[in-house]
Amino acid sequence: MPESLEQAAVEATQRVMETAAFLTVWPWSEEDGDLPLPDMAASMLFRGPCTGRLTLRVSSTLLNTITQNMLGELTEEDSPEEKGQDAVCEMLNMICGNLLTIWQGDEPVFNLNPPQVLNEDALAALPKPNACVSFYLEGT
């Protein structure tokens, strides 16, 4: 098992992004330069041997790519914004499941609340995270 929550988050995020969204991500470093803050967020609670919240923030400029890679082409009836939010929520759900398994092992059982899209006010109202990992993806 990884030595830290951050290591588990890196492994889980890279695994999900590469296998579900067909995108390569890596932890952000100063060499990647300054990037704008992501403007879309989803968050979910988990309960079990440990309890917490996982929040995923992404740049809305990536929503079309993520949506197409995860859900395929949209139909005329589909709302691109809604489908993009659905894709990010599903990605968060997969990252959370992978993260908890990597970090806590296969044995513990966790209850996961469904992911919810957060506006800026809701995001600002969340408690300060215990751990935070920034990733570089497609210039964001």
mmCIF file with all atom_site columns, C-alpha atoms in Angstrom:
data_model
loop_
_atom_site.group_PDB
_atom_site.id
_atom_site.type_symbol
_atom_site.label_atom_id
_atom_site.label_alt_id
_atom_site.label_comp_id
_atom_site.label_asym_id
_atom_site.label_entity_id
_atom_site.label_seq_id
_atom_site.pdbx_PDB_ins_code
_atom_site.Cartn_x
_atom_site.Cartn_y
_atom_site.Cartn_z
_atom_site.occupancy
_atom_site.B_iso_or_equiv
_atom_site.pdbx_formal_charge
_atom_site.auth_seq_id
_atom_site.auth_comp_id
_atom_site.auth_asym_id
_atom_site.auth_atom_id
_atom_site.pdbx_PDB_model_num
ATOM 1   C CA . MET A 1 1   ? 0.000   0.000  0.000   1.00 0.00 ? 1   MET A CA 1
ATOM 2   C CA . PRO A 1 2   ? 1.183   3.563  -0.604  1.00 0.00 ? 2   PRO A CA 1
ATOM 3   C CA . GLU A 1 3   ? 2.879   5.395  2.215   1.00 0.00 ? 3   GLU A CA 1
ATOM 4   C CA . SER A 1 4   ? 0.507   8.362  2.080   1.00 0.00 ? 4   SER A CA 1
ATOM 5   C CA . LEU A 1 5   ? -2.919  9.527  1.040   1.00 0.00 ? 5   LEU A CA 1
ATOM 6   C CA . GLU A 1 6   ? -1.255  11.766 -1.562  1.00 0.00 ? 6   GLU A CA 1
ATOM 7   C CA . GLN A 1 7   ? 0.518   8.804  -3.169  1.00 0.00 ? 7   GLN A CA 1
ATOM 8   C CA . ALA A 1 8   ? -2.757  6.865  -3.272  1.00 0.00 ? 8   ALA A CA 1
ATOM 9   C CA . ALA A 1 9   ? -4.482  9.878  -4.858  1.00 0.00 ? 9   ALA A CA 1
ATOM 10  C CA . VAL A 1 10  ? -1.813  10.115 -7.555  1.00 0.00 ? 10  VAL A CA 1
ATOM 11  C CA . GLU A 1 11  ? -2.010  6.411  -8.359  1.00 0.00 ? 11  GLU A CA 1
ATOM 12  C CA . ALA A 1 12  ? -5.826  6.324  -8.391  1.00 0.00 ? 12  ALA A CA 1
ATOM 13  C CA . THR A 1 13  ? -6.166  9.474  -10.500 1.00 0.00 ? 13  THR A CA 1
ATOM 14  C CA . GLN A 1 14  ? -3.605  8.382  -13.049 1.00 0.00 ? 14  GLN A CA 1
ATOM 15  C CA . ARG A 1 15  ? -5.202  4.934  -13.320 1.00 0.00 ? 15  ARG A CA 1
ATOM 16  C CA . VAL A 1 16  ? -8.729  6.291  -13.869 1.00 0.00 ? 16  VAL A CA 1
ATOM 17  C CA . MET A 1 17  ? -7.729  9.109  -16.205 1.00 0.00 ? 17  MET A CA 1
ATOM 18  C CA . GLU A 1 18  ? -5.665  6.760  -18.371 1.00 0.00 ? 18  GLU A CA 1
ATOM 19  C CA . THR A 1 19  ? -8.124  3.855  -18.507 1.00 0.00 ? 19  THR A CA 1
ATOM 20  C CA . ALA A 1 20  ? -11.493 5.645  -18.483 1.00 0.00 ? 20  ALA A CA 1
ATOM 21  C CA . ALA A 1 21  ? -10.753 8.990  -20.125 1.00 0.00 ? 21  ALA A CA 1
ATOM 22  C CA . PHE A 1 22  ? -7.705  7.971  -22.196 1.00 0.00 ? 22  PHE A CA 1
ATOM 23  C CA . LEU A 1 23  ? -5.773  10.981 -20.907 1.00 0.00 ? 23  LEU A CA 1
ATOM 24  C CA . THR A 1 24  ? -2.311  11.098 -19.392 1.00 0.00 ? 24  THR A CA 1
ATOM 25  C CA . VAL A 1 25  ? -1.927  13.143 -16.223 1.00 0.00 ? 25  VAL A CA 1
ATOM 26  C CA . TRP A 1 26  ? 0.950   13.645 -13.871 1.00 0.00 ? 26  TRP A CA 1
ATOM 27  C CA . PRO A 1 27  ? 1.371   15.513 -10.609 1.00 0.00 ? 27  PRO A CA 1
ATOM 28  C CA . TRP A 1 28  ? 1.926   19.210 -11.293 1.00 0.00 ? 28  TRP A CA 1
ATOM 29  C CA . SER A 1 29  ? 5.384   20.611 -10.630 1.00 0.00 ? 29  SER A CA 1
ATOM 30  C CA . GLU A 1 30  ? 6.897   24.067 -10.899 1.00 0.00 ? 30  GLU A CA 1
ATOM 31  C CA . GLU A 1 31  ? 8.382   23.008 -14.250 1.00 0.00 ? 31  GLU A CA 1
ATOM 32  C CA . ASP A 1 32  ? 4.813   22.878 -15.615 1.00 0.00 ? 32  ASP A CA 1
ATOM 33  C CA . GLY A 1 33  ? 4.465   26.613 -14.933 1.00 0.00 ? 33  GLY A CA 1
ATOM 34  C CA . ASP A 1 34  ? 1.598   28.574 -13.471 1.00 0.00 ? 34  ASP A CA 1
ATOM 35  C CA . LEU A 1 35  ? -1.813  27.373 -14.524 1.00 0.00 ? 35  LEU A CA 1
ATOM 36  C CA . PRO A 1 36  ? -5.254  28.877 -14.047 1.00 0.00 ? 36  PRO A CA 1
ATOM 37  C CA . LEU A 1 37  ? -7.374  27.390 -11.284 1.00 0.00 ? 37  LEU A CA 1
ATOM 38  C CA . PRO A 1 38  ? -9.936  24.816 -12.439 1.00 0.00 ? 38  PRO A CA 1
ATOM 39  C CA . ASP A 1 39  ? -13.425 26.271 -12.713 1.00 0.00 ? 39  ASP A CA 1
ATOM 40  C CA . MET A 1 40  ? -15.574 23.133 -12.340 1.00 0.00 ? 40  MET A CA 1
ATOM 41  C CA . ALA A 1 41  ? -15.790 20.930 -9.249  1.00 0.00 ? 41  ALA A CA 1
ATOM 42  C CA . ALA A 1 42  ? -17.534 17.808 -8.021  1.00 0.00 ? 42  ALA A CA 1
ATOM 43  C CA . SER A 1 43  ? -17.330 16.339 -4.540  1.00 0.00 ? 43  SER A CA 1
ATOM 44  C CA . MET A 1 44  ? -18.443 13.226 -2.685  1.00 0.00 ? 44  MET A CA 1
ATOM 45  C CA . LEU A 1 45  ? -18.441 11.879 0.857   1.00 0.00 ? 45  LEU A CA 1
ATOM 46  C CA . PHE A 1 46  ? -17.260 8.427  1.901   1.00 0.00 ? 46  PHE A CA 1
ATOM 47  C CA . ARG A 1 47  ? -17.802 6.609  5.199   1.00 0.00 ? 47  ARG A CA 1
ATOM 48  C CA . GLY A 1 48  ? -16.204 3.473  6.569   1.00 0.00 ? 48  GLY A CA 1
ATOM 49  C CA . PRO A 1 49  ? -13.088 2.745  8.617   1.00 0.00 ? 49  PRO A CA 1
ATOM 50  C CA . CYS A 1 50  ? -12.215 6.349  7.793   1.00 0.00 ? 50  CYS A CA 1
ATOM 51  C CA . THR A 1 51  ? -14.550 9.102  6.741   1.00 0.00 ? 51  THR A CA 1
ATOM 52  C CA . GLY A 1 52  ? -13.876 11.952 4.390   1.00 0.00 ? 52  GLY A CA 1
ATOM 53  C CA . ARG A 1 53  ? -14.638 13.905 1.272   1.00 0.00 ? 53  ARG A CA 1
ATOM 54  C CA . LEU A 1 54  ? -12.963 13.734 -2.111  1.00 0.00 ? 54  LEU A CA 1
ATOM 55  C CA . THR A 1 55  ? -13.233 16.722 -4.428  1.00 0.00 ? 55  THR A CA 1
ATOM 56  C CA . LEU A 1 56  ? -12.184 16.820 -8.055  1.00 0.00 ? 56  LEU A CA 1
ATOM 57  C CA . ARG A 1 57  ? -11.636 20.151 -9.779  1.00 0.00 ? 57  ARG A CA 1
ATOM 58  C CA . VAL A 1 58  ? -11.131 20.389 -13.530 1.00 0.00 ? 58  VAL A CA 1
ATOM 59  C CA . SER A 1 59  ? -10.954 23.098 -16.131 1.00 0.00 ? 59  SER A CA 1
ATOM 60  C CA . SER A 1 60  ? -14.174 23.420 -18.117 1.00 0.00 ? 60  SER A CA 1
ATOM 61  C CA . THR A 1 61  ? -12.005 23.584 -21.238 1.00 0.00 ? 61  THR A CA 1
ATOM 62  C CA . LEU A 1 62  ? -11.459 19.836 -20.764 1.00 0.00 ? 62  LEU A CA 1
ATOM 63  C CA . LEU A 1 63  ? -15.124 18.875 -20.428 1.00 0.00 ? 63  LEU A CA 1
ATOM 64  C CA . ASN A 1 64  ? -15.659 18.134 -24.123 1.00 0.00 ? 64  ASN A CA 1
ATOM 65  C CA . THR A 1 65  ? -12.562 15.920 -24.285 1.00 0.00 ? 65  THR A CA 1
ATOM 66  C CA . ILE A 1 66  ? -13.410 14.073 -21.074 1.00 0.00 ? 66  ILE A CA 1
ATOM 67  C CA . THR A 1 67  ? -17.038 13.632 -22.114 1.00 0.00 ? 67  THR A CA 1
ATOM 68  C CA . GLN A 1 68  ? -16.206 12.296 -25.582 1.00 0.00 ? 68  GLN A CA 1
ATOM 69  C CA . ASN A 1 69  ? -13.516 9.970  -24.233 1.00 0.00 ? 69  ASN A CA 1
ATOM 70  C CA . MET A 1 70  ? -15.734 8.593  -21.466 1.00 0.00 ? 70  MET A CA 1
ATOM 71  C CA . LEU A 1 71  ? -19.252 8.733  -22.918 1.00 0.00 ? 71  LEU A CA 1
ATOM 72  C CA . GLY A 1 72  ? -18.757 8.883  -26.674 1.00 0.00 ? 72  GLY A CA 1
ATOM 73  C CA . GLU A 1 73  ? -20.290 11.333 -29.101 1.00 0.00 ? 73  GLU A CA 1
ATOM 74  C CA . LEU A 1 74  ? -23.228 13.401 -27.904 1.00 0.00 ? 74  LEU A CA 1
ATOM 75  C CA . THR A 1 75  ? -26.600 13.377 -29.608 1.00 0.00 ? 75  THR A CA 1
ATOM 76  C CA . GLU A 1 76  ? -28.548 16.507 -30.510 1.00 0.00 ? 76  GLU A CA 1
ATOM 77  C CA . GLU A 1 77  ? -30.751 15.976 -27.442 1.00 0.00 ? 77  GLU A CA 1
ATOM 78  C CA . ASP A 1 78  ? -27.778 15.894 -25.060 1.00 0.00 ? 78  ASP A CA 1
ATOM 79  C CA . SER A 1 79  ? -26.786 18.964 -23.098 1.00 0.00 ? 79  SER A CA 1
ATOM 80  C CA . PRO A 1 80  ? -22.970 19.290 -23.383 1.00 0.00 ? 80  PRO A CA 1
ATOM 81  C CA . GLU A 1 81  ? -22.772 20.982 -19.979 1.00 0.00 ? 81  GLU A CA 1
ATOM 82  C CA . GLU A 1 82  ? -24.880 18.310 -18.270 1.00 0.00 ? 82  GLU A CA 1
ATOM 83  C CA . LYS A 1 83  ? -23.012 15.436 -19.946 1.00 0.00 ? 83  LYS A CA 1
ATOM 84  C CA . GLY A 1 84  ? -19.687 17.053 -19.001 1.00 0.00 ? 84  GLY A CA 1
ATOM 85  C CA . GLN A 1 85  ? -20.785 17.247 -15.387 1.00 0.00 ? 85  GLN A CA 1
ATOM 86  C CA . ASP A 1 86  ? -21.945 13.605 -15.557 1.00 0.00 ? 86  ASP A CA 1
ATOM 87  C CA . ALA A 1 87  ? -18.547 12.549 -16.905 1.00 0.00 ? 87  ALA A CA 1
ATOM 88  C CA . VAL A 1 88  ? -16.658 14.424 -14.176 1.00 0.00 ? 88  VAL A CA 1
ATOM 89  C CA . CYS A 1 89  ? -18.919 12.945 -11.489 1.00 0.00 ? 89  CYS A CA 1
ATOM 90  C CA . GLU A 1 90  ? -18.367 9.431  -12.847 1.00 0.00 ? 90  GLU A CA 1
ATOM 91  C CA . MET A 1 91  ? -14.624 10.052 -12.991 1.00 0.00 ? 91  MET A CA 1
ATOM 92  C CA . LEU A 1 92  ? -14.686 11.235 -9.357  1.00 0.00 ? 92  LEU A CA 1
ATOM 93  C CA . ASN A 1 93  ? -16.652 8.142  -8.329  1.00 0.00 ? 93  ASN A CA 1
ATOM 94  C CA . MET A 1 94  ? -14.080 5.864  -9.986  1.00 0.00 ? 94  MET A CA 1
ATOM 95  C CA . ILE A 1 95  ? -11.148 7.789  -8.517  1.00 0.00 ? 95  ILE A CA 1
ATOM 96  C CA . CYS A 1 96  ? -12.686 7.584  -5.034  1.00 0.00 ? 96  CYS A CA 1
ATOM 97  C CA . GLY A 1 97  ? -13.225 3.823  -5.273  1.00 0.00 ? 97  GLY A CA 1
ATOM 98  C CA . ASN A 1 98  ? -9.693  3.265  -6.549  1.00 0.00 ? 98  ASN A CA 1
ATOM 99  C CA . LEU A 1 99  ? -8.208  5.640  -3.979  1.00 0.00 ? 99  LEU A CA 1
ATOM 100 C CA . LEU A 1 100 ? -9.875  3.911  -1.043  1.00 0.00 ? 100 LEU A CA 1
ATOM 101 C CA . THR A 1 101 ? -8.810  0.465  -2.260  1.00 0.00 ? 101 THR A CA 1
ATOM 102 C CA . ILE A 1 102 ? -5.219  1.582  -2.878  1.00 0.00 ? 102 ILE A CA 1
ATOM 103 C CA . TRP A 1 103 ? -5.010  3.474  0.422   1.00 0.00 ? 103 TRP A CA 1
ATOM 104 C CA . GLN A 1 104 ? -7.002  1.156  2.750   1.00 0.00 ? 104 GLN A CA 1
ATOM 105 C CA . GLY A 1 105 ? -6.794  -2.229 0.995   1.00 0.00 ? 105 GLY A CA 1
ATOM 106 C CA . ASP A 1 106 ? -9.435  -4.607 -0.378  1.00 0.00 ? 106 ASP A CA 1
ATOM 107 C CA . GLU A 1 107 ? -11.021 -5.645 2.933   1.00 0.00 ? 107 GLU A CA 1
ATOM 108 C CA . PRO A 1 108 ? -12.628 -2.472 4.347   1.00 0.00 ? 108 PRO A CA 1
ATOM 109 C CA . VAL A 1 109 ? -16.145 -1.608 3.245   1.00 0.00 ? 109 VAL A CA 1
ATOM 110 C CA . PHE A 1 110 ? -17.017 1.999  2.441   1.00 0.00 ? 110 PHE A CA 1
ATOM 111 C CA . ASN A 1 111 ? -20.308 3.721  1.761   1.00 0.00 ? 111 ASN A CA 1
ATOM 112 C CA . LEU A 1 112 ? -19.970 6.315  -0.992  1.00 0.00 ? 112 LEU A CA 1
ATOM 113 C CA . ASN A 1 113 ? -22.395 9.192  -1.422  1.00 0.00 ? 113 ASN A CA 1
ATOM 114 C CA . PRO A 1 114 ? -23.134 10.102 -5.035  1.00 0.00 ? 114 PRO A CA 1
ATOM 115 C CA . PRO A 1 115 ? -20.893 12.861 -6.395  1.00 0.00 ? 115 PRO A CA 1
ATOM 116 C CA . GLN A 1 116 ? -22.393 16.323 -6.612  1.00 0.00 ? 116 GLN A CA 1
ATOM 117 C CA . VAL A 1 117 ? -21.351 19.228 -8.811  1.00 0.00 ? 117 VAL A CA 1
ATOM 118 C CA . LEU A 1 118 ? -20.423 22.240 -6.692  1.00 0.00 ? 118 LEU A CA 1
ATOM 119 C CA . ASN A 1 119 ? -20.693 25.906 -7.520  1.00 0.00 ? 119 ASN A CA 1
ATOM 120 C CA . GLU A 1 120 ? -18.023 28.340 -6.274  1.00 0.00 ? 120 GLU A CA 1
ATOM 121 C CA . ASP A 1 121 ? -19.959 29.183 -3.091  1.00 0.00 ? 121 ASP A CA 1
ATOM 122 C CA . ALA A 1 122 ? -20.407 25.519 -2.147  1.00 0.00 ? 122 ALA A CA 1
ATOM 123 C CA . LEU A 1 123 ? -16.765 24.818 -2.944  1.00 0.00 ? 123 LEU A CA 1
ATOM 124 C CA . ALA A 1 124 ? -15.609 27.731 -0.786  1.00 0.00 ? 124 ALA A CA 1
ATOM 125 C CA . ALA A 1 125 ? -17.758 26.490 2.104   1.00 0.00 ? 125 ALA A CA 1
ATOM 126 C CA . LEU A 1 126 ? -16.011 23.092 2.251   1.00 0.00 ? 126 LEU A CA 1
ATOM 127 C CA . PRO A 1 127 ? -13.553 22.538 5.082   1.00 0.00 ? 127 PRO A CA 1
ATOM 128 C CA . LYS A 1 128 ? -9.865  22.880 4.249   1.00 0.00 ? 128 LYS A CA 1
ATOM 129 C CA . PRO A 1 129 ? -8.592  19.571 2.822   1.00 0.00 ? 129 PRO A CA 1
ATOM 130 C CA . ASN A 1 130 ? -6.147  17.362 4.708   1.00 0.00 ? 130 ASN A CA 1
ATOM 131 C CA . ALA A 1 131 ? -4.386  16.550 1.449   1.00 0.00 ? 131 ALA A CA 1
ATOM 132 C CA . CYS A 1 132 ? -4.311  18.161 -1.966  1.00 0.00 ? 132 CYS A CA 1
ATOM 133 C CA . VAL A 1 133 ? -2.667  16.972 -5.169  1.00 0.00 ? 133 VAL A CA 1
ATOM 134 C CA . SER A 1 134 ? -2.529  19.141 -8.286  1.00 0.00 ? 134 SER A CA 1
ATOM 135 C CA . PHE A 1 135 ? -2.223  17.500 -11.684 1.00 0.00 ? 135 PHE A CA 1
ATOM 136 C CA . TYR A 1 136 ? -1.116  18.681 -15.085 1.00 0.00 ? 136 TYR A CA 1
ATOM 137 C CA . LEU A 1 137 ? -3.403  17.710 -17.950 1.00 0.00 ? 137 LEU A CA 1
ATOM 138 C CA . GLU A 1 138 ? -3.589  19.188 -21.425 1.00 0.00 ? 138 GLU A CA 1
ATOM 139 C CA . GLY A 1 139 ? -2.216  22.593 -20.371 1.00 0.00 ? 139 GLY A CA 1
ATOM 140 C CA . THR A 1 140 ? -4.507  22.896 -17.344 1.00 0.00 ? 140 THR A CA 1
#
